[in-house]
Amino acid sequence: MEFKMEDRHTECLVKNRSFLCSKISLSTGLLAKLSESGVITDEHLQKLQNIERNDTTKAAVLEFLTEVLPRRAPEAFNLFLEALCESAQKHIADHLKKSLGDVCSEDAGTFERLREELRSHYERRLASIRPMPWQQDIYLNLTDVFVERQLNLKTNYKGDERIVTMDDLFTPQQTEEIPRRLLIEGNPGIGKSTICQTLAHEWGKQSCGRHCGTLCVHSFDLVLYFHAGDFIAEESVAHAVQKHLLPSDCRITTSELQGVIEAKNVLIIVDAFDEANAGNRTLDRLIEGDILRHKTLLITSRPNFLQNKLSLFDSKFKVEGYDKEEQLKHVKRYAAHQNIASAPFESMLKERSIRDLCSNPLNLTLLCLLREEDTQLRNTRTALYTSIHRIIKEKAAKRLKLIEAEVEESLLRPLYRFAFEAHRENKTVVGENDFKKVKNFQQVCEVGYLTNEVIISRLQPEKRFQFTHKTFVEFLTAKHIAEMDREERLNWMQHLRYANYHIRIGGLAIYDDFNESAELTEMASLVIKETHFSYEHYPISLDSSCEASHQLLRLIAELNVVPPELADVICKGRPPLINIHYYCSASCRRGMLKLCNLRFQPPIPMNVDLRDSRDEERMSFVQKLIKCKSIECAKIWIVPDDHTELWNDVREWRIGQANSVQQVSIHCGYIRGIPCEEFSFGNHLSELQLIGFQPSHSYVLEAALHKPLTSLQLIDCDELDDGCISQIHQLLRNQRQSLQRVQLTSPWHQHFGFFLADFAQMENLQSLEISLNDSTDEEMRSLEAILKRNKLSKLTIDSRDYSGSLYSVLNEGFNSMSSLRELHLECVDIIHLPNLRHLDLINFSLLRYSILNDDGIAVLSDVLRSWRNLQHLRIDFDYDVSVAECSLRKLFEAIAGCHRLQILHFQWLEMADSVVPSVCEMIESLKQLRKFTSIWQRDESLTEEGFKQLEPIIKRNGLNTCMDLTLM
């Protein structure tokens, strides 16, 4: 027979579920007491032990709390408390008793009132979606049209991901700990706000139905749903609740609110961090855990706005575009809601020209609305928004009884400028002070782009208006930019921080509005100059991201046709290399295909991170590039899930064949087993890079034994067996004349010095990267011969054991290595290498675990003064060694003399307020610097006051800055 415990006991278990899952130990004593008292049966006991054995203790506790205890006799709750007390877990029983008492206390009355106010508020405000405010009659019911989204959870630093559903959002992911800080990133219009709205609305329903077995949104006592801008000028979350979520006649004080928030299990949802992140101190403190650290915080943002705070989040999710099934579900639900046939919308999904647009939920909704008005499809975002804009203008003209020209002149142009000013300040919500200066503002609002139905202060009446979506602000901004006079526009563009990915100038894509091709040419020239078009000099890595260098690609993607004048500018400003990353947007790829129609001589080499070969869109993209005459698809990155997928990828892409890709990087981490069929590359394979290589992957090396390789890289190698070592020896001897670049490195202290004799026989070797430990005298003689030949342009030494002989060989070799331009040293004590000053380097890295004390900094400072051509510098300070401020100032002064420096990277820098002026002077003197990184600040010596001094310098035009002040 199944019983049911008292409601108050059930409520107590539900609201403390997160606490119990993280604290309860299913010890033998606890299980024995529960069994003796009849709370659990032998069958329950066996099931809980199986779950704990096969999954985790938390999963077993969750099963007990949701499926066992609530279904036992009414006295089971008190017996459970007694069992806790008798099994050394009395503190948990006390917590539950206190929680139970809170429900009946005076504070519980405040809690109940607050909960009812929030539920009422969410029920009224969040039940509908209004995608188009100019059509007030269109209210899409949230429950009817919402398509449940899948989220990509980042599982490690390499960028690996797995899919989770919204039901699992709050369950433990990467560790057994329940996540307290969650981040959801996604592109504009991808559905982040709708996810937030759905979570708050679902909580307001008071029941989670079939989801009660998981840590869902109903596990929380309260859900507080904000826009990021709601925290600006608010001193606490309680003040934000009172101002933005409660009616003016609600008499709950901020101190009462604070008490309830601190006492209860609260979920704080903050949408659109990217729209209101500047100067938002309360929100920053929330993210950092400086306030309410034990409450759950869910943040949404466009990508890259929280790069400096990623380490603060327990779970990081990404919302991707709709797949085909989700697109179909979306249009069917839209049609059903509108009570019209879905066939026209379903056929729309089959149009290849708008495939990219359909993957974006907002754009797909706009296409559905446009389909009702106009059957002609638009195949770029600019064309789509332009069509929507035309409809808005027509409707406004009829409603306001004006001709369209009057609407454009008297209402829309002021709106364009107003949007431009809002965009410059990163606003989508504007207040009275903003619109007082706009003539005929009330009529401007009636056009349809602005709505005053926005969650505003309900305690102190305040008139505020909101743009329907940030993408519309960008579109209207672009309209204003297109109408600027020539000098004003160029002046504005010159003051943009192009290198900062957070500044979007995608709106400039409305080139059709420019009457003079000369203006278009000038603008494109400026964009190419300021963004460097594509400046990635380094190979793609697994965490590479799409940066400002691809801005022009995204702009080109919006053009239907590239005008000849623009084509000439692009061809003249052609980059030496373009990297297409895994995280590049569809716009980047479309822009790349537009470049395929231009005539580049010679063709531009391009690297492509394909990563997921099951992605049909990326597959089609690469196939088109391979056929293109103007683009040389130089290298492809693949991450096969198994040996079968590897075999299929190599065959499908014809890797190594004369008319296909001849350079390949293979991530071997997931590959198990050996292909049943013969594995082979084409006869023109020139570069082979294997990441995570193990002896079981030797068949890949065998397939390359007789290929004309110029580059062989084995990265993150496992320990090699005798068979692999023999195979590599053979490959190196076979390719003695052709190999120019070799890398054999391992993070696990492996030693590859026994290959140095082979390298010494390579007359054309230009790049050597190798892990060395406990090298023999013979190996040192081989290294000495390689260095003295003076052919190397790049050298990387990774050694955990720099012996006296290794220091001696390197230091003597540096005297005669006039050809060396790149040097990367790990775990080195630089004081033993004074001859570094004789080199003429462009790129130098002093990597992790290197000894860098005051003496080392003195040597490094002296060396840097001799490197006048240095462009890239990375210094990883010794985390365990504190250096004097005077030493740091000398180092910064030496770096300041490297006037050609473009990229500067510090790790574990001890930057106190007192050295900030020296850092500012250094950056000021480096006029060509375009990327400055300082991650993992070592201590708390840099205060907010010090950062304020630094801020104007690191926000310099053209400087891309990444500062992670996370304490290590």
XYZ file of C-alpha atoms in Angstrom, residues 46-576:
531
model
C 19.048 -2.782 -2.735
C 17.897 -0.222 -5.290
C 19.591 2.688 -3.483
C 22.843 0.744 -3.132
C 22.787 -0.157 -6.855
C 22.279 3.493 -7.828
C 25.113 4.597 -5.530
C 27.395 1.891 -6.951
C 26.602 2.568 -10.635
C 26.011 6.325 -10.533
C 26.691 8.652 -7.572
C 25.654 9.070 -3.944
C 23.742 12.220 -4.931
C 21.714 10.256 -7.471
C 20.826 7.701 -4.794
C 19.863 10.465 -2.324
C 17.705 12.093 -5.008
C 15.939 8.766 -5.630
C 15.290 8.388 -1.879
C 13.959 11.953 -1.515
C 11.673 11.888 -4.569
C 10.569 8.293 -5.048
C 10.835 6.576 -1.651
C 10.373 8.851 1.352
C 7.314 10.852 0.117
C 5.429 7.589 -0.512
C 5.938 6.121 2.971
C 3.705 6.478 6.011
C 2.981 9.964 7.476
C 5.393 9.302 10.354
C 8.258 8.529 7.930
C 9.522 12.107 7.967
C 10.099 12.140 11.750
C 11.651 8.667 11.607
C 13.979 9.982 8.916
C 15.043 12.853 11.225
C 15.702 10.388 14.065
C 17.802 8.189 11.740
C 19.881 11.217 10.741
C 20.519 12.113 14.390
C 21.535 8.549 15.233
C 23.947 8.262 12.271
C 26.195 11.265 12.985
C 24.184 13.600 10.709
C 22.312 15.569 13.356
C 23.259 18.869 11.673
C 21.150 17.897 8.665
C 18.188 17.015 10.874
C 18.558 20.377 12.651
C 18.591 22.160 9.302
C 15.331 20.449 8.287
C 13.706 21.218 11.633
C 14.652 24.881 11.323
C 13.361 24.965 7.759
C 10.130 23.370 8.911
C 9.829 25.992 11.625
C 10.427 28.817 9.138
C 7.296 27.860 7.246
C 5.236 28.503 10.340
C 7.074 31.612 11.536
C 6.417 35.286 10.991
C 8.958 35.342 8.143
C 6.994 32.629 6.398
C 4.152 35.097 5.985
C 6.465 37.472 4.132
C 7.767 34.587 2.062
C 4.232 33.479 1.105
C 3.221 37.018 0.122
C 6.345 37.463 -1.954
C 5.911 34.116 -3.687
C 2.306 34.867 -4.587
C 3.203 38.329 -5.896
C 5.920 36.862 -8.105
C 3.706 34.085 -9.415
C 0.955 36.544 -10.204
C 3.436 38.867 -11.904
C 4.962 36.083 -14.030
C 1.545 34.712 -14.970
C 0.466 38.105 -16.307
C 3.701 39.265 -17.895
C 5.360 36.102 -19.143
C 2.497 34.065 -20.575
C 2.926 35.538 -24.061
C 5.664 36.391 -26.518
C 5.246 39.545 -28.592
C 7.906 39.341 -31.321
C 6.600 42.327 -33.295
C 5.401 45.263 -31.162
C 4.092 47.141 -34.208
C 1.458 44.412 -34.584
C -0.158 44.608 -31.172
C -2.682 41.921 -32.030
C 0.013 39.233 -32.313
C 0.532 37.590 -28.964
C 2.155 34.191 -29.278
C 1.217 32.030 -26.315
C 4.443 30.909 -24.650
C 3.176 27.431 -23.824
C 1.814 26.899 -27.343
C 4.819 28.062 -29.364
C 7.848 27.402 -27.185
C 10.138 24.712 -28.591
C 12.124 22.986 -25.833
C 15.794 23.685 -26.449
C 18.832 21.504 -26.113
C 21.945 23.089 -24.644
C 25.586 22.298 -25.341
C 27.460 21.909 -22.062
C 31.178 22.645 -22.241
C 32.822 19.708 -20.463
C 36.507 20.657 -20.488
C 39.026 23.315 -21.450
C 39.541 21.744 -24.897
C 36.066 22.775 -25.982
C 34.474 19.318 -25.844
C 30.720 19.447 -25.392
C 27.768 17.247 -24.678
C 24.067 17.917 -25.096
C 21.805 18.400 -22.085
C 18.126 19.270 -21.951
C 16.516 22.127 -20.059
C 15.253 19.556 -17.544
C 18.871 18.890 -16.535
C 19.931 22.519 -16.332
C 20.273 22.573 -12.533
C 21.520 19.024 -11.959
C 25.207 18.390 -11.195
C 27.169 18.292 -14.457
C 30.968 18.347 -14.454
C 31.280 17.523 -10.737
C 28.952 16.027 -8.161
C 28.376 19.482 -6.683
C 25.097 21.212 -7.501
C 25.985 24.188 -9.757
C 25.479 27.643 -8.243
C 26.692 29.797 -11.143
C 25.393 28.937 -14.611
C 26.068 30.708 -17.908
C 24.072 30.337 -21.119
C 25.633 31.958 -24.200
C 24.154 32.272 -27.647
C 23.937 34.544 -30.669
C 21.266 37.255 -31.049
C 17.731 35.929 -31.463
C 18.767 32.367 -30.680
C 16.266 32.016 -27.804
C 18.158 32.913 -24.614
C 15.467 35.305 -23.366
C 12.719 32.832 -24.179
C 14.503 30.171 -22.127
C 14.611 32.572 -19.159
C 10.974 33.535 -19.649
C 9.943 29.888 -19.821
C 11.804 28.966 -16.632
C 10.196 31.800 -14.651
C 6.760 31.103 -16.128
C 7.021 27.371 -15.392
C 7.997 28.072 -11.781
C 4.930 30.267 -11.443
C 2.668 27.326 -12.304
C 3.462 25.776 -8.868
C 3.661 22.244 -10.261
C 6.391 20.432 -12.111
C 4.369 17.372 -13.084
C 6.580 14.698 -14.571
C 9.754 16.638 -13.734
C 9.524 16.252 -9.956
C 12.162 13.531 -9.967
C 14.861 15.999 -11.048
C 16.409 19.194 -9.702
C 14.139 21.316 -11.869
C 13.073 24.944 -11.518
C 10.343 23.905 -9.064
C 13.026 22.855 -6.580
C 13.473 26.543 -5.763
C 11.388 28.410 -3.226
C 11.666 31.599 -5.262
C 12.617 32.519 -8.806
C 13.679 36.132 -9.392
C 13.689 37.055 -13.091
C 15.560 40.206 -14.156
C 16.991 41.955 -17.152
C 20.656 42.773 -16.471
C 19.839 46.486 -16.637
C 17.562 46.139 -13.602
C 20.656 45.992 -11.355
C 22.228 49.235 -12.543
C 22.241 51.762 -9.681
C 20.694 49.175 -7.327
C 22.649 48.468 -4.160
C 21.278 44.950 -3.641
C 19.134 42.213 -5.157
C 16.435 43.062 -2.619
C 16.265 46.642 -3.931
C 16.019 45.337 -7.524
C 13.156 43.017 -6.499
C 11.284 45.839 -4.822
C 11.730 48.228 -7.729
C 11.200 45.914 -10.699
C 9.143 42.927 -9.586
C 6.689 44.171 -6.944
C 3.659 46.490 -7.254
C 3.717 49.860 -5.542
C 1.078 48.811 -2.995
C 3.133 45.824 -1.822
C 4.447 46.807 1.605
C 7.324 44.338 1.869
C 10.457 46.243 2.910
C 13.902 45.674 1.422
C 15.158 44.332 4.776
C 12.303 41.805 4.812
C 13.090 40.883 1.219
C 16.762 40.457 2.071
C 15.866 38.164 4.962
C 13.663 35.950 2.803
C 16.216 35.794 -0.023
C 18.968 34.781 2.401
C 16.799 32.169 4.147
C 15.246 30.478 1.118
C 16.411 28.411 -1.810
C 16.456 31.065 -4.532
C 17.123 31.015 -8.270
C 18.153 34.403 -9.697
C 17.761 34.597 -13.492
C 19.507 37.514 -15.197
C 18.953 37.899 -18.924
C 21.066 39.877 -21.416
C 24.309 40.505 -19.527
C 25.775 41.806 -22.796
C 23.220 44.644 -22.913
C 23.963 46.116 -19.490
C 27.355 44.942 -18.263
C 29.171 48.273 -18.039
C 29.251 49.739 -14.533
C 26.907 47.054 -13.196
C 28.583 46.554 -9.841
C 25.806 44.634 -8.080
C 25.584 42.146 -10.929
C 29.372 41.745 -10.948
C 29.320 41.013 -7.217
C 26.586 38.422 -7.754
C 28.616 36.638 -10.420
C 31.788 36.764 -8.341
C 29.968 35.318 -5.317
C 30.716 38.393 -3.234
C 26.996 38.475 -2.358
C 24.482 35.608 -2.189
C 27.177 33.084 -3.139
C 25.041 30.141 -1.972
C 22.091 31.112 -4.172
C 21.778 29.812 -7.725
C 22.481 32.394 -10.443
C 21.671 31.870 -14.126
C 23.140 34.416 -16.559
C 22.503 34.702 -20.304
C 24.688 36.645 -22.709
C 25.913 36.875 -26.246
C 29.255 35.069 -26.672
C 32.535 36.532 -25.407
C 31.140 39.186 -23.029
C 32.136 37.137 -19.980
C 35.546 35.890 -21.137
C 37.233 37.334 -18.045
C 34.723 35.688 -15.697
C 34.353 32.203 -17.194
C 36.221 30.577 -14.318
C 33.519 31.792 -11.924
C 30.827 29.612 -13.521
C 30.212 26.002 -12.487
C 28.332 25.146 -15.686
C 28.739 26.843 -19.062
C 26.128 26.188 -21.763
C 25.763 27.272 -25.366
C 22.475 27.572 -27.251
C 22.848 26.576 -30.873
C 20.478 27.299 -33.725
C 17.457 25.170 -34.484
C 18.077 21.839 -36.160
C 15.641 20.693 -38.879
C 13.314 18.970 -36.423
C 13.119 22.060 -34.216
C 12.485 24.307 -37.221
C 9.580 22.132 -38.292
C 8.166 22.071 -34.760
C 8.454 25.878 -34.572
C 6.527 26.612 -37.777
C 3.851 24.018 -36.991
C 3.267 25.540 -33.576
C 3.228 29.024 -35.076
C 0.653 27.976 -37.676
C -1.507 26.234 -35.078
C -1.400 29.293 -32.840
C -2.431 31.519 -35.764
C -5.045 28.949 -36.779
C -3.732 28.722 -40.352
C -2.351 25.903 -42.475
C 1.301 25.036 -41.830
C 2.057 23.896 -45.414
C 3.346 27.301 -46.670
C 5.710 27.547 -43.700
C 6.897 23.959 -44.045
C 7.709 24.510 -47.726
C 9.596 27.661 -46.730
C 12.001 25.518 -44.692
C 13.060 23.660 -47.838
C 14.376 26.810 -49.516
C 18.192 26.520 -49.546
C 18.604 30.308 -49.790
C 17.212 30.921 -46.307
C 18.539 27.839 -44.496
C 20.853 29.875 -42.272
C 18.065 32.263 -41.299
C 15.708 29.419 -40.339
C 18.107 28.127 -37.699
C 17.607 31.338 -35.690
C 14.286 31.325 -33.725
C 13.750 35.095 -33.973
C 14.524 35.165 -37.678
C 12.258 32.161 -38.268
C 9.408 33.954 -36.480
C 10.036 37.018 -38.639
C 10.020 34.854 -41.762
C 6.691 33.349 -40.719
C 5.225 36.815 -40.199
C 6.701 37.976 -43.485
C 5.284 34.921 -45.244
C 1.806 36.014 -44.181
C 2.429 39.465 -45.627
C 4.624 38.663 -48.625
C 5.460 35.342 -50.268
C 8.874 36.481 -51.543
C 11.693 35.037 -49.423
C 14.823 36.905 -48.305
C 18.163 35.112 -48.143
C 20.262 37.338 -45.860
C 19.601 38.896 -42.500
C 19.878 42.368 -44.023
C 17.324 41.481 -46.713
C 14.987 39.975 -44.109
C 15.111 43.007 -41.824
C 14.799 45.354 -44.776
C 11.576 43.580 -45.813
C 10.222 43.725 -42.276
C 11.177 47.407 -42.162
C 9.252 48.045 -45.388
C 6.138 46.439 -43.906
C 6.469 48.509 -40.730
C 6.789 51.703 -42.760
C 3.733 50.861 -44.896
C 1.592 50.086 -41.839
C 2.765 53.229 -40.019
C 1.887 55.378 -43.045
C -1.657 53.972 -43.151
C -2.164 54.199 -39.388
C -0.815 57.760 -39.105
C -2.367 58.884 -42.419
C 0.945 59.982 -43.879
C 2.689 59.162 -47.106
C 5.704 56.848 -46.762
C 8.151 59.640 -47.640
C 6.810 61.691 -44.709
C 7.147 58.717 -42.357
C 10.755 58.270 -43.499
C 11.708 61.929 -43.201
C 9.933 63.057 -40.027
C 9.731 59.846 -37.960
C 12.161 57.176 -39.112
C 15.274 59.276 -39.564
C 15.044 60.643 -35.994
C 14.505 57.028 -34.904
C 17.634 55.916 -36.798
C 19.752 58.488 -34.961
C 18.072 57.628 -31.653
C 18.910 53.939 -32.200
C 22.477 54.890 -33.159
C 22.933 56.754 -29.862
C 21.366 53.874 -27.918
C 23.658 51.381 -29.661
C 26.742 53.422 -28.802
C 25.741 53.145 -25.134
C 24.769 49.463 -25.531
C 21.125 50.139 -24.583
C 17.870 48.485 -25.582
C 15.840 50.194 -22.826
C 15.755 53.996 -22.839
C 14.452 56.467 -20.267
C 12.933 59.956 -20.268
C 16.285 61.725 -20.365
C 17.145 59.825 -23.559
C 14.050 60.645 -25.568
C 13.452 64.234 -24.419
C 15.767 65.450 -27.171
C 13.846 63.605 -29.921
C 11.274 65.739 -31.706
C 7.794 64.182 -32.078
C 8.895 61.287 -29.872
C 5.347 60.075 -29.244
C 4.745 59.729 -32.969
C 8.168 58.126 -33.401
C 7.083 55.487 -30.885
C 3.895 54.854 -32.854
C 5.943 53.704 -35.852
C 6.320 50.379 -34.060
C 9.939 49.750 -33.133
C 9.558 50.926 -29.546
C 7.192 49.735 -26.858
C 6.547 51.108 -23.388
C 5.176 47.790 -22.197
C 8.320 46.747 -20.434
C 8.995 45.628 -16.864
C 9.702 48.981 -15.247
C 9.727 50.466 -11.765
C 6.395 49.742 -10.173
C 7.259 51.475 -6.919
C 8.362 54.768 -8.434
C 6.584 55.478 -11.736
C 9.115 55.985 -14.525
C 8.519 56.225 -18.262
C 10.742 53.844 -20.177
C 10.690 52.379 -23.677
C 12.240 49.247 -25.080
C 13.362 48.206 -28.544
C 11.834 44.845 -29.356
C 15.254 43.195 -29.775
C 18.860 44.284 -29.891
C 19.108 43.146 -33.504
C 16.577 45.848 -34.437
C 18.709 48.464 -32.675
C 21.603 47.309 -34.828
C 19.530 47.428 -38.004
C 18.281 50.959 -37.306
C 21.813 52.001 -36.347
C 23.019 50.754 -39.714
C 20.321 52.805 -41.428
C 21.648 55.907 -39.686
C 25.253 55.072 -40.573
C 24.214 54.636 -44.198
C 22.721 58.155 -44.168
C 25.674 59.888 -42.488
C 27.654 62.205 -44.683
C 30.920 60.774 -45.897
C 33.275 62.599 -43.503
C 31.129 61.937 -40.438
C 30.919 58.217 -41.221
C 34.651 57.774 -41.761
C 35.384 59.723 -38.586
C 32.992 57.473 -36.638
C 34.554 54.311 -38.081
C 38.073 55.464 -37.207
C 37.093 55.677 -33.539
C 35.577 52.228 -33.313
C 37.438 49.617 -31.269
C 37.466 47.052 -34.073
C 39.732 44.657 -32.229
C 37.142 44.323 -29.481
C 34.807 41.558 -30.572
C 32.104 42.964 -28.327
C 31.615 45.972 -30.622
C 29.294 44.902 -33.409
C 29.438 46.769 -36.704
C 27.487 44.130 -38.577
C 24.879 46.746 -39.406
C 27.276 48.304 -41.909
C 26.227 45.492 -44.204
C 23.490 47.635 -45.760
C 25.736 48.596 -48.634
C 22.817 48.892 -51.026
C 22.012 52.271 -49.456
C 25.290 53.839 -50.588
C 25.048 55.743 -53.835
C 28.747 56.247 -54.419
C 31.002 53.244 -54.859
C 33.895 55.412 -53.671
C 32.329 55.579 -50.210
C 31.966 51.823 -50.127
C 35.616 51.434 -51.155
C 36.795 53.850 -48.451
C 34.780 52.058 -45.772
C 36.022 48.624 -46.809
C 39.620 49.878 -46.858
C 39.224 51.188 -43.329
C 37.663 47.960 -42.063
C 40.472 45.910 -43.639
C 43.116 48.186 -42.132
C 41.626 48.302 -38.631
C 40.605 44.644 -38.285
C 43.597 43.241 -40.199
C 41.023 41.169 -42.167
C 42.561 37.957 -40.834
C 45.680 38.120 -38.699
C 45.856 34.672 -37.111
C 49.515 33.742 -37.450
C 49.096 30.731 -35.204
C 47.510 27.402 -36.112
C 43.964 26.696 -35.025
C 43.609 25.253 -31.537
C 40.601 23.522 -30.011
C 39.577 26.668 -28.135
C 40.165 29.110 -31.000
C 37.391 31.610 -31.466
C 36.181 33.903 -34.192
C 37.565 37.383 -33.534
C 37.425 40.849 -35.035
C 39.617 39.793 -37.948
C 36.542 38.109 -39.443
C 34.447 41.261 -39.262
C 34.829 41.926 -42.974
C 33.773 38.356 -43.772
C 30.553 38.889 -41.830
C 29.917 42.152 -43.649
C 30.557 40.623 -47.063
C 28.088 37.849 -46.222
C 25.254 40.390 -46.212
C 25.876 41.455 -49.818
C 23.987 39.865 -52.658
C 26.790 40.809 -55.061
C 30.308 42.081 -54.310
C 30.758 45.285 -56.386
C 33.931 45.438 -58.527
C 35.311 48.394 -56.555
C 34.983 46.483 -53.302
C 36.467 43.353 -54.896
C 39.539 45.381 -55.887
C 40.004 46.675 -52.328
C 39.688 43.178 -50.866
C 42.139 41.685 -53.348
C 44.680 44.425 -52.606
C 44.258 43.978 -48.835
C 44.269 40.182 -49.000
C 45.407 38.403 -45.842
C 48.261 35.889 -45.869
